[in-house]
PDB file of C-alpha atoms in Angstrom:
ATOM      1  CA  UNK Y   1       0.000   0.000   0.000  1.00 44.00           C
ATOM      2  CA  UNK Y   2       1.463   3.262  -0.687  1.00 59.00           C
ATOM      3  CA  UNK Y   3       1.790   5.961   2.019  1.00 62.00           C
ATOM      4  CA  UNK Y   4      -0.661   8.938   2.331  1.00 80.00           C
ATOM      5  CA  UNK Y   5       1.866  11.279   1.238  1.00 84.00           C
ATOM      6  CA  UNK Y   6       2.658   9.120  -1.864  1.00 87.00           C
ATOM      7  CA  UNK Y   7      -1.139   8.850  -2.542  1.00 91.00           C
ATOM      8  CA  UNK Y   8      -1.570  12.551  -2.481  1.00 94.00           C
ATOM      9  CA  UNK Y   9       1.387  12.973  -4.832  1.00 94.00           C
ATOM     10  CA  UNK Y  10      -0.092  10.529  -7.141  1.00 93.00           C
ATOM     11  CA  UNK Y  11      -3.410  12.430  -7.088  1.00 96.00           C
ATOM     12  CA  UNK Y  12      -1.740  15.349  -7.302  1.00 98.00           C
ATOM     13  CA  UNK Y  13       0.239  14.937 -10.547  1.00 97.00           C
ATOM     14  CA  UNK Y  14       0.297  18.145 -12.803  1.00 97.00           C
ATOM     15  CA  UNK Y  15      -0.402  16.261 -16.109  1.00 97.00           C
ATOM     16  CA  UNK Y  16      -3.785  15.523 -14.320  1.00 98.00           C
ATOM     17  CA  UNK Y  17      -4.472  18.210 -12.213  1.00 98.00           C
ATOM     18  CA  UNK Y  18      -6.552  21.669 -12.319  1.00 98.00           C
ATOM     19  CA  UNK Y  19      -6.579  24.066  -9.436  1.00 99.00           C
ATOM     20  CA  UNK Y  20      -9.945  26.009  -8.820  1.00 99.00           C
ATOM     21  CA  UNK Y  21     -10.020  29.212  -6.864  1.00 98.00           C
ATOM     22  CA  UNK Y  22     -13.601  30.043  -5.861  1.00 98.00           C
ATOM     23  CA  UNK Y  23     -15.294  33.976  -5.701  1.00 98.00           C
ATOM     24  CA  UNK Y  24     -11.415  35.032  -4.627  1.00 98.00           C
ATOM     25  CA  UNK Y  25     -12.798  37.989  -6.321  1.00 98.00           C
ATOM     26  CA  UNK Y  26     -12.088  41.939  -5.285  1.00 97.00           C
ATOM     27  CA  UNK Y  27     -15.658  42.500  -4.232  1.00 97.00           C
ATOM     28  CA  UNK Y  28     -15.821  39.166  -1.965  1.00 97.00           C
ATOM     29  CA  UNK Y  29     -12.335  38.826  -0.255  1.00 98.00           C
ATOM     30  CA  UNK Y  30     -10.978  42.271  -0.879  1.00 96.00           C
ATOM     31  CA  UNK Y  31     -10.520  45.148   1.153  1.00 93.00           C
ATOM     32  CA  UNK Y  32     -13.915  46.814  -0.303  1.00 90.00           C
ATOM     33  CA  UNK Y  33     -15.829  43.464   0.116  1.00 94.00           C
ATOM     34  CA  UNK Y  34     -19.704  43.007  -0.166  1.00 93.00           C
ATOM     35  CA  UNK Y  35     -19.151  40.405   2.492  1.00 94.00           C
ATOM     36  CA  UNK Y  36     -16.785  41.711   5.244  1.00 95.00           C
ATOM     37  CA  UNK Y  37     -16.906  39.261   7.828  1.00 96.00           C
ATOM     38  CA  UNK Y  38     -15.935  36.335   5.160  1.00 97.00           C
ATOM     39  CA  UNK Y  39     -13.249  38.757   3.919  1.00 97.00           C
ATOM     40  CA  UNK Y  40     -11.932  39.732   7.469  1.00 97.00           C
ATOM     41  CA  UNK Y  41     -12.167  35.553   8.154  1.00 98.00           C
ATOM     42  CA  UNK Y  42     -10.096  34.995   4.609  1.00 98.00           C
ATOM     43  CA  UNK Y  43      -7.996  36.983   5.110  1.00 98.00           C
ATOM     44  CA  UNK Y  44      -7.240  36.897   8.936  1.00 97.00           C
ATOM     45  CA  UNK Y  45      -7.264  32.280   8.675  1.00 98.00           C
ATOM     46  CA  UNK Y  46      -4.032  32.531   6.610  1.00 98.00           C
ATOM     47  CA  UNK Y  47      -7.099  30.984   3.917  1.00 98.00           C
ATOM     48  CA  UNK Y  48      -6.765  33.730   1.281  1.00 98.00           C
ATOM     49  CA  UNK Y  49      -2.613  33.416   1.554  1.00 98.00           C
ATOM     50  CA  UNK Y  50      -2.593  30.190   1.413  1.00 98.00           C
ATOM     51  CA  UNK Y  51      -4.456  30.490  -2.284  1.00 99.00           C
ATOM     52  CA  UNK Y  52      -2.021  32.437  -3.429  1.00 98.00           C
ATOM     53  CA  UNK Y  53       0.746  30.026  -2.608  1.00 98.00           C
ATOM     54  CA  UNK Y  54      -0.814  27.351  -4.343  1.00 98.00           C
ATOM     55  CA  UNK Y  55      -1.712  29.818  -7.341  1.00 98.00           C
ATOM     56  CA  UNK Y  56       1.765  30.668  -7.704  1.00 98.00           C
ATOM     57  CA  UNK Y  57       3.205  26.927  -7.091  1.00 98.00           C
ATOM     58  CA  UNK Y  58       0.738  25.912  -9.550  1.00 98.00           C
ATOM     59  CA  UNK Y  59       2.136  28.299 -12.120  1.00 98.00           C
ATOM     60  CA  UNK Y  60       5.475  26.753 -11.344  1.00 98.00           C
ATOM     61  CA  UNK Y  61       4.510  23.466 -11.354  1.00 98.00           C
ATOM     62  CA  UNK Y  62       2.331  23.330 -15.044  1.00 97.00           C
ATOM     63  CA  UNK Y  63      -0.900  22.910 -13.035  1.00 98.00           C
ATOM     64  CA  UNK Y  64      -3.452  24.444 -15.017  1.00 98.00           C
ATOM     65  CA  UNK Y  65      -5.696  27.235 -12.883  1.00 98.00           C
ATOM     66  CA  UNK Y  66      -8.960  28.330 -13.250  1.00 98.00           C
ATOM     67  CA  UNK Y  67     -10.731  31.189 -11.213  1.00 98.00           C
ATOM     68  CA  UNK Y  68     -14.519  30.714 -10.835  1.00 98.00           C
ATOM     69  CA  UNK Y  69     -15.993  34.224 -10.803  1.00 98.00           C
ATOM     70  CA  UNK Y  70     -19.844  34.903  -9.512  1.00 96.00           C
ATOM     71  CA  UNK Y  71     -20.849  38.110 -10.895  1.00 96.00           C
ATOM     72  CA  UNK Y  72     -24.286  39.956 -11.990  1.00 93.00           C
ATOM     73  CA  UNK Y  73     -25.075  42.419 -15.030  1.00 93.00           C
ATOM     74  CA  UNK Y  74     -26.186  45.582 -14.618  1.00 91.00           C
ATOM     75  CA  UNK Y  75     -29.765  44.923 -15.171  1.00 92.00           C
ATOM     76  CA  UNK Y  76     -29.800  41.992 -13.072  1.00 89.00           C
ATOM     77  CA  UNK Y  77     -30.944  39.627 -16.130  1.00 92.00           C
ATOM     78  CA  UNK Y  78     -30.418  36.171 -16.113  1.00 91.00           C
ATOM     79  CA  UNK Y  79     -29.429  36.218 -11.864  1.00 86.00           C
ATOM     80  CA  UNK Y  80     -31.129  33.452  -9.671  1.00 88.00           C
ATOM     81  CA  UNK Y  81     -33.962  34.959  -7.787  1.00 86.00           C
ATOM     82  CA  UNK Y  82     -35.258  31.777  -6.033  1.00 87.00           C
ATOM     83  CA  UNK Y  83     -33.137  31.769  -2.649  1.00 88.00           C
ATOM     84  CA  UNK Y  84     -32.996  34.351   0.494  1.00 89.00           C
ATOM     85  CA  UNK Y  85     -28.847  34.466   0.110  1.00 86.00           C
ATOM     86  CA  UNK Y  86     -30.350  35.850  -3.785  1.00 85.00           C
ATOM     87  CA  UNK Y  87     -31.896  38.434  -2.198  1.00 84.00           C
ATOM     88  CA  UNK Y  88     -29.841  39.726   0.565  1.00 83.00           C
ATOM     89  CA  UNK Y  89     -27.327  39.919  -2.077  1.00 84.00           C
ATOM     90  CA  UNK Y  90     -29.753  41.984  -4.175  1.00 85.00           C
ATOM     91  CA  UNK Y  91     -28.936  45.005  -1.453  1.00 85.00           C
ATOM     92  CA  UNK Y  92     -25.474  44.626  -0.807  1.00 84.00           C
ATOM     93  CA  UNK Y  93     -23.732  47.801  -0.838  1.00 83.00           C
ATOM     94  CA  UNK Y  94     -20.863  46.544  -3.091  1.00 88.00           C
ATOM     95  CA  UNK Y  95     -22.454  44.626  -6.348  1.00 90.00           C
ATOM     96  CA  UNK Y  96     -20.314  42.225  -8.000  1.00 93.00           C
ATOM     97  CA  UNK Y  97     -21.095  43.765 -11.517  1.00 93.00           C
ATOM     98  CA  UNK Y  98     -19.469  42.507 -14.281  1.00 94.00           C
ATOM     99  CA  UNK Y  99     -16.839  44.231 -15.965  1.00 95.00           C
ATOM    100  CA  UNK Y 100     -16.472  46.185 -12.453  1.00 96.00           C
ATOM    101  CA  UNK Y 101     -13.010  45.752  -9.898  1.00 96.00           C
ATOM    102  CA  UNK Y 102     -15.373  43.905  -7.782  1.00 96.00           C
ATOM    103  CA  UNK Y 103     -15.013  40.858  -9.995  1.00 97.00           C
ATOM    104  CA  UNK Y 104     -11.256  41.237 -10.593  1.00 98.00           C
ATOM    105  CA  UNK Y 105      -9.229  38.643  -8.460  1.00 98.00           C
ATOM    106  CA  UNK Y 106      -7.979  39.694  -4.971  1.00 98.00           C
ATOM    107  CA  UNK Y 107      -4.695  40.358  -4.165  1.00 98.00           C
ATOM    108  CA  UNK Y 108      -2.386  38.715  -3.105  1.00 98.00           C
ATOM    109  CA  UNK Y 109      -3.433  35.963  -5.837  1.00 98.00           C
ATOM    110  CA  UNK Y 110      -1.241  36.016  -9.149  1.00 98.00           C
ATOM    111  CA  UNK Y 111      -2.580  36.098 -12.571  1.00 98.00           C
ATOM    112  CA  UNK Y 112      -0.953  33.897 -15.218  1.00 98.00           C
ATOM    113  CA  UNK Y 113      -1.944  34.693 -18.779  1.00 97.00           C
ATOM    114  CA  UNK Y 114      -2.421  30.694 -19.001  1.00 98.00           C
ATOM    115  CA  UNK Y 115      -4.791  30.688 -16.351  1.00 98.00           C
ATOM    116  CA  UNK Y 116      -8.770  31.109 -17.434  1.00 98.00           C
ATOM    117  CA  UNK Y 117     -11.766  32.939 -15.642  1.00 98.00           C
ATOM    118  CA  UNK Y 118     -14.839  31.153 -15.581  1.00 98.00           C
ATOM    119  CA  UNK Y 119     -18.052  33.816 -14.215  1.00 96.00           C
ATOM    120  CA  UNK Y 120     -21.384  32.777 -13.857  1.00 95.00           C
ATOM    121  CA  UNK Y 121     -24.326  34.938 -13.687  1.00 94.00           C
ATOM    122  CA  UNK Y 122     -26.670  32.287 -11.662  1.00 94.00           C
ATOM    123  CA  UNK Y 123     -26.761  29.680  -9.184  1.00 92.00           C
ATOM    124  CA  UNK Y 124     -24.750  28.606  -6.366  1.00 93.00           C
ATOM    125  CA  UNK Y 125     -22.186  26.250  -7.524  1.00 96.00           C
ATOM    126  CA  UNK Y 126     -19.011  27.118  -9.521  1.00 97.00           C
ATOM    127  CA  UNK Y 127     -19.055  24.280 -12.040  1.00 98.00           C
ATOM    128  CA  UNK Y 128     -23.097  23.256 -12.359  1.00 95.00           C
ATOM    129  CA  UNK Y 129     -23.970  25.574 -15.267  1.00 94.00           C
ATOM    130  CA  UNK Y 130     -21.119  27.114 -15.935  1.00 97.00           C
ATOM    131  CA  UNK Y 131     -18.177  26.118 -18.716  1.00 97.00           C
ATOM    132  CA  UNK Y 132     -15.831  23.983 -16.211  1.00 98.00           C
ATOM    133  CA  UNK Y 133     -16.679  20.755 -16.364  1.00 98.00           C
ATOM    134  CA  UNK Y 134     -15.973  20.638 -20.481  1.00 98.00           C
ATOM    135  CA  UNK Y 135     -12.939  22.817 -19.772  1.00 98.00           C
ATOM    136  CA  UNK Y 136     -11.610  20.121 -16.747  1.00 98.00           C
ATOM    137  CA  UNK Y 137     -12.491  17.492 -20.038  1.00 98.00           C
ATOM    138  CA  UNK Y 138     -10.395  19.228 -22.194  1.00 98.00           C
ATOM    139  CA  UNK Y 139      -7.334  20.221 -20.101  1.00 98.00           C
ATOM    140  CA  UNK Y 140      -7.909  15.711 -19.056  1.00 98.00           C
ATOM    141  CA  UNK Y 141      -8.237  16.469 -15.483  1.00 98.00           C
ATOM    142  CA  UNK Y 142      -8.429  13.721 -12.809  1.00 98.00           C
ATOM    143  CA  UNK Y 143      -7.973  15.725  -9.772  1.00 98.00           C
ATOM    144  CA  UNK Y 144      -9.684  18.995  -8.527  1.00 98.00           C
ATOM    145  CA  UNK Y 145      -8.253  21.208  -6.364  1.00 98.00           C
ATOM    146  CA  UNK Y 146     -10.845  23.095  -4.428  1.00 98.00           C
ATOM    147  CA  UNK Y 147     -10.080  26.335  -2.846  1.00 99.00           C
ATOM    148  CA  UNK Y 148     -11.627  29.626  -2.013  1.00 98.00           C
ATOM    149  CA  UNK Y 149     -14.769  30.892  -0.323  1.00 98.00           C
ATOM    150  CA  UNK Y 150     -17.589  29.847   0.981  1.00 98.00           C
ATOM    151  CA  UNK Y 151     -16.967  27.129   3.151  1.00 98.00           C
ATOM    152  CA  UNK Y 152     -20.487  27.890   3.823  1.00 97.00           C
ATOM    153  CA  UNK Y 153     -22.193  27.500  -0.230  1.00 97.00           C
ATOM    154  CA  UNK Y 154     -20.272  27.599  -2.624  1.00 98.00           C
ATOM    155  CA  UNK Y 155     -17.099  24.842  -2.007  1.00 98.00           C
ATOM    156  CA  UNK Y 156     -19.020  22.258  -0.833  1.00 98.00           C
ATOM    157  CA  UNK Y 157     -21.385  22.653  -3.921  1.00 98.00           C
ATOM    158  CA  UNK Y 158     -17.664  22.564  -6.437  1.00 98.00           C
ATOM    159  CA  UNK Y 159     -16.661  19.612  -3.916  1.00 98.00           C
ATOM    160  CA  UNK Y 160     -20.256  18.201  -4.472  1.00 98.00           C
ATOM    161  CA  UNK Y 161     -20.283  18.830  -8.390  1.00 98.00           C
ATOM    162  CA  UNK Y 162     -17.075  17.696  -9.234  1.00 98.00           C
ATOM    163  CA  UNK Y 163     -17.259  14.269  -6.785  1.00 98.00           C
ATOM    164  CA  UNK Y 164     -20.325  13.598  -9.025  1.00 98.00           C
ATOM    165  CA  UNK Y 165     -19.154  14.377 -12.433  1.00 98.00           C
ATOM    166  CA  UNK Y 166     -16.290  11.643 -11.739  1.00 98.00           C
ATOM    167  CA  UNK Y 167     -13.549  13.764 -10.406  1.00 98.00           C
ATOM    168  CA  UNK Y 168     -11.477  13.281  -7.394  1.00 98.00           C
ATOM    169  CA  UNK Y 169     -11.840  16.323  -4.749  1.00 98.00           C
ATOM    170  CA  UNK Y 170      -8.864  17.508  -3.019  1.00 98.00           C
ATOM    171  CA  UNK Y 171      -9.488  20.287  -0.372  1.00 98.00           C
ATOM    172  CA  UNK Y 172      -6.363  22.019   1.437  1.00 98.00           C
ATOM    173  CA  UNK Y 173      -8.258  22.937   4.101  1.00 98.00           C
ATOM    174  CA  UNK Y 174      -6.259  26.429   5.089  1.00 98.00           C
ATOM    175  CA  UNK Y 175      -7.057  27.768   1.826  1.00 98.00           C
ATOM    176  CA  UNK Y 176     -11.235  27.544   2.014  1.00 98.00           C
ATOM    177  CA  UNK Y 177     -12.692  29.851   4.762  1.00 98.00           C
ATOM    178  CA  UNK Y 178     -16.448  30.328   5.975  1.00 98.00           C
ATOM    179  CA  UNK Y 179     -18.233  32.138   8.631  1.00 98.00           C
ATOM    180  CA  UNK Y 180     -18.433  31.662  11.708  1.00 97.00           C
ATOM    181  CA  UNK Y 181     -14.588  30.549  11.646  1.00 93.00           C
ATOM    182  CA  UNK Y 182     -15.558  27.557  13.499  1.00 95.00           C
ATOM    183  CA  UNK Y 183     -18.115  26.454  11.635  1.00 97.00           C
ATOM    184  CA  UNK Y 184     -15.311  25.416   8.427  1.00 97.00           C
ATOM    185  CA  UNK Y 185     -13.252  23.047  10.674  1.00 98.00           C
ATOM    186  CA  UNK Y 186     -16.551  21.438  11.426  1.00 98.00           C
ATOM    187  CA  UNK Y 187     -18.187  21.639   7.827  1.00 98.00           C
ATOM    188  CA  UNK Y 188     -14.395  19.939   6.529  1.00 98.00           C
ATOM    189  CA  UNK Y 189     -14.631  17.100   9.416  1.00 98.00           C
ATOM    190  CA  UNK Y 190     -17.734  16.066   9.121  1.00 98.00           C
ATOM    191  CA  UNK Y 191     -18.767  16.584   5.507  1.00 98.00           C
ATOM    192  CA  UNK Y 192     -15.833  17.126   2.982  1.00 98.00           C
ATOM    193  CA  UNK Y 193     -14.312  14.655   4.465  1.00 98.00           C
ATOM    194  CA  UNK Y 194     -16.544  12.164   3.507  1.00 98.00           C
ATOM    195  CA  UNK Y 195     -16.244  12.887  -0.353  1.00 98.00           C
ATOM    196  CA  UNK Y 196     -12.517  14.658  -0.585  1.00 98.00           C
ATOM    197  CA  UNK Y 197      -8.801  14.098   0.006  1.00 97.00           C
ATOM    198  CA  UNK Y 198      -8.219  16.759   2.612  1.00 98.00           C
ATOM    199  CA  UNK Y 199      -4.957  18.159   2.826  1.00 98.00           C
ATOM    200  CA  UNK Y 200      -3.233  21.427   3.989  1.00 98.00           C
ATOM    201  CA  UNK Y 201      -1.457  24.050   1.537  1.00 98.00           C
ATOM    202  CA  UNK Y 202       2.003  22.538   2.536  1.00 98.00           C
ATOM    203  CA  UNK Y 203       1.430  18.963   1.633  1.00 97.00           C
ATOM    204  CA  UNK Y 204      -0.324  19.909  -2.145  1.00 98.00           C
ATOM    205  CA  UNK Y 205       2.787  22.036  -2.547  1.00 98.00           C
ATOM    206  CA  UNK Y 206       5.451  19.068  -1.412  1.00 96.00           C
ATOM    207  CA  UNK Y 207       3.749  16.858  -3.799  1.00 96.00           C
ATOM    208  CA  UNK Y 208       3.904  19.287  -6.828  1.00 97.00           C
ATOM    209  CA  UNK Y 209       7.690  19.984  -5.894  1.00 93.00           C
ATOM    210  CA  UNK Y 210       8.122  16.005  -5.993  1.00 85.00           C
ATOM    211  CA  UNK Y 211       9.093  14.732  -9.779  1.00 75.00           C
ATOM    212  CA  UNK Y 212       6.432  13.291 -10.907  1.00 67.00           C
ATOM    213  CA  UNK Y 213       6.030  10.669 -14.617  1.00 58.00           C
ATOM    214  CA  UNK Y 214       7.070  12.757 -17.411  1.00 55.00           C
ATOM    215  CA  UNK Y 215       8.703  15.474 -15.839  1.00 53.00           C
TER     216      UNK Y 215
END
């Protein structure tokens, strides 16, 4: 049997592996956030950091990366009316209007020109509905790296999605953040856990400095 560390190096080989950042958007975790308290919990958990780091490893390492972006138009068309979380967002101070700096991504989170922005205009869930699934297809992912915000909606729905469209989950779990702060260590233990490999930021970045088949 091979060691844990070996397994998650095996799951975690480039060739096969796409790294999703979730809402790490200006207008969600940034300094002018819609959402304070999840930006202040991002931000002060090491979570938002920690994306970066893997961002930037990723770049290193060949892993592709793709940034799942939830904004709304101007006019509001085509945005999900059928939830309260809908609504509340609806009067928000800060709208995360497309085109606008609220949907650019936060620092301290590098941009490669490889990497590709996915937005979606509806829903909760950063794959259901939206163009990554086909692009994971294309780029012949096996492996999902999860990170980002909500630990509350929106991660366990990508965990959720991606578990069922055949993909294996794996979740560093200081680089998703919720609120209240306690409730993600609780959310990770007793759901993700169930459905993901969970990991920390350190060990995903060991195994893509390891040499891996084809390197």
């Amino acid at each position: 049997m091979p060691s844990d560390t070996a397994r998650l190096t095996g799951q975690l080989d480039p060739a096969g592996t796409v790294l999703l950042t979730v809402e790490c958007q200006r207008g969600v975790v940034g300094p002018d956030s819609a959402l304070p308290e999840l930006a202040d919990a991002a931000r002060e958990s090491g979570a938002l950091a920690n994306v970066a780091r893997l961002v930037a490893a990723a770049h290193d390492a060949g892993v592709q990366v793709l940034h799942a972006v939830a904004e709304r138009r101007p006019d509001g068309r085509g945005a999900s009316h059928n939830a309260r979380l809908f609504k509340a967002a609806e009067r928000l101070p800060v709208q995360q209007l497309t085109g606008s700096a609220a949907v650019h991504i936060a620092d301290p989170i590098p941009v490669s020109g490889d990497d590709l922005v996915v937005r979606r205009l509806h829903g909760l869930s950063p794959i259901a509905g939206t163009d990554v699934d086909a692009l994971l297809r294309n780029f012949e992912c096996r492996t999902l790296v999860v990170t980002g915000v909500s630990a509350n909606v929106a991660i366990p729905n990508a965990v959720f999605d991606a578990v069922n469209l055949g993909y294996t989950a794996v979740v560093p779990a200081d680089a998703i953040a919720g609120v209240p702060a306690d409730y993600t260590p609780a959310m990770i233990r007793h759901t993700l856990a169930l459905v993901a490999t969970v990991t920390t930021t350190d060990e995903v970045l060991t195994a893509w400095s390891q040499p891996h088949q084809g390197d």
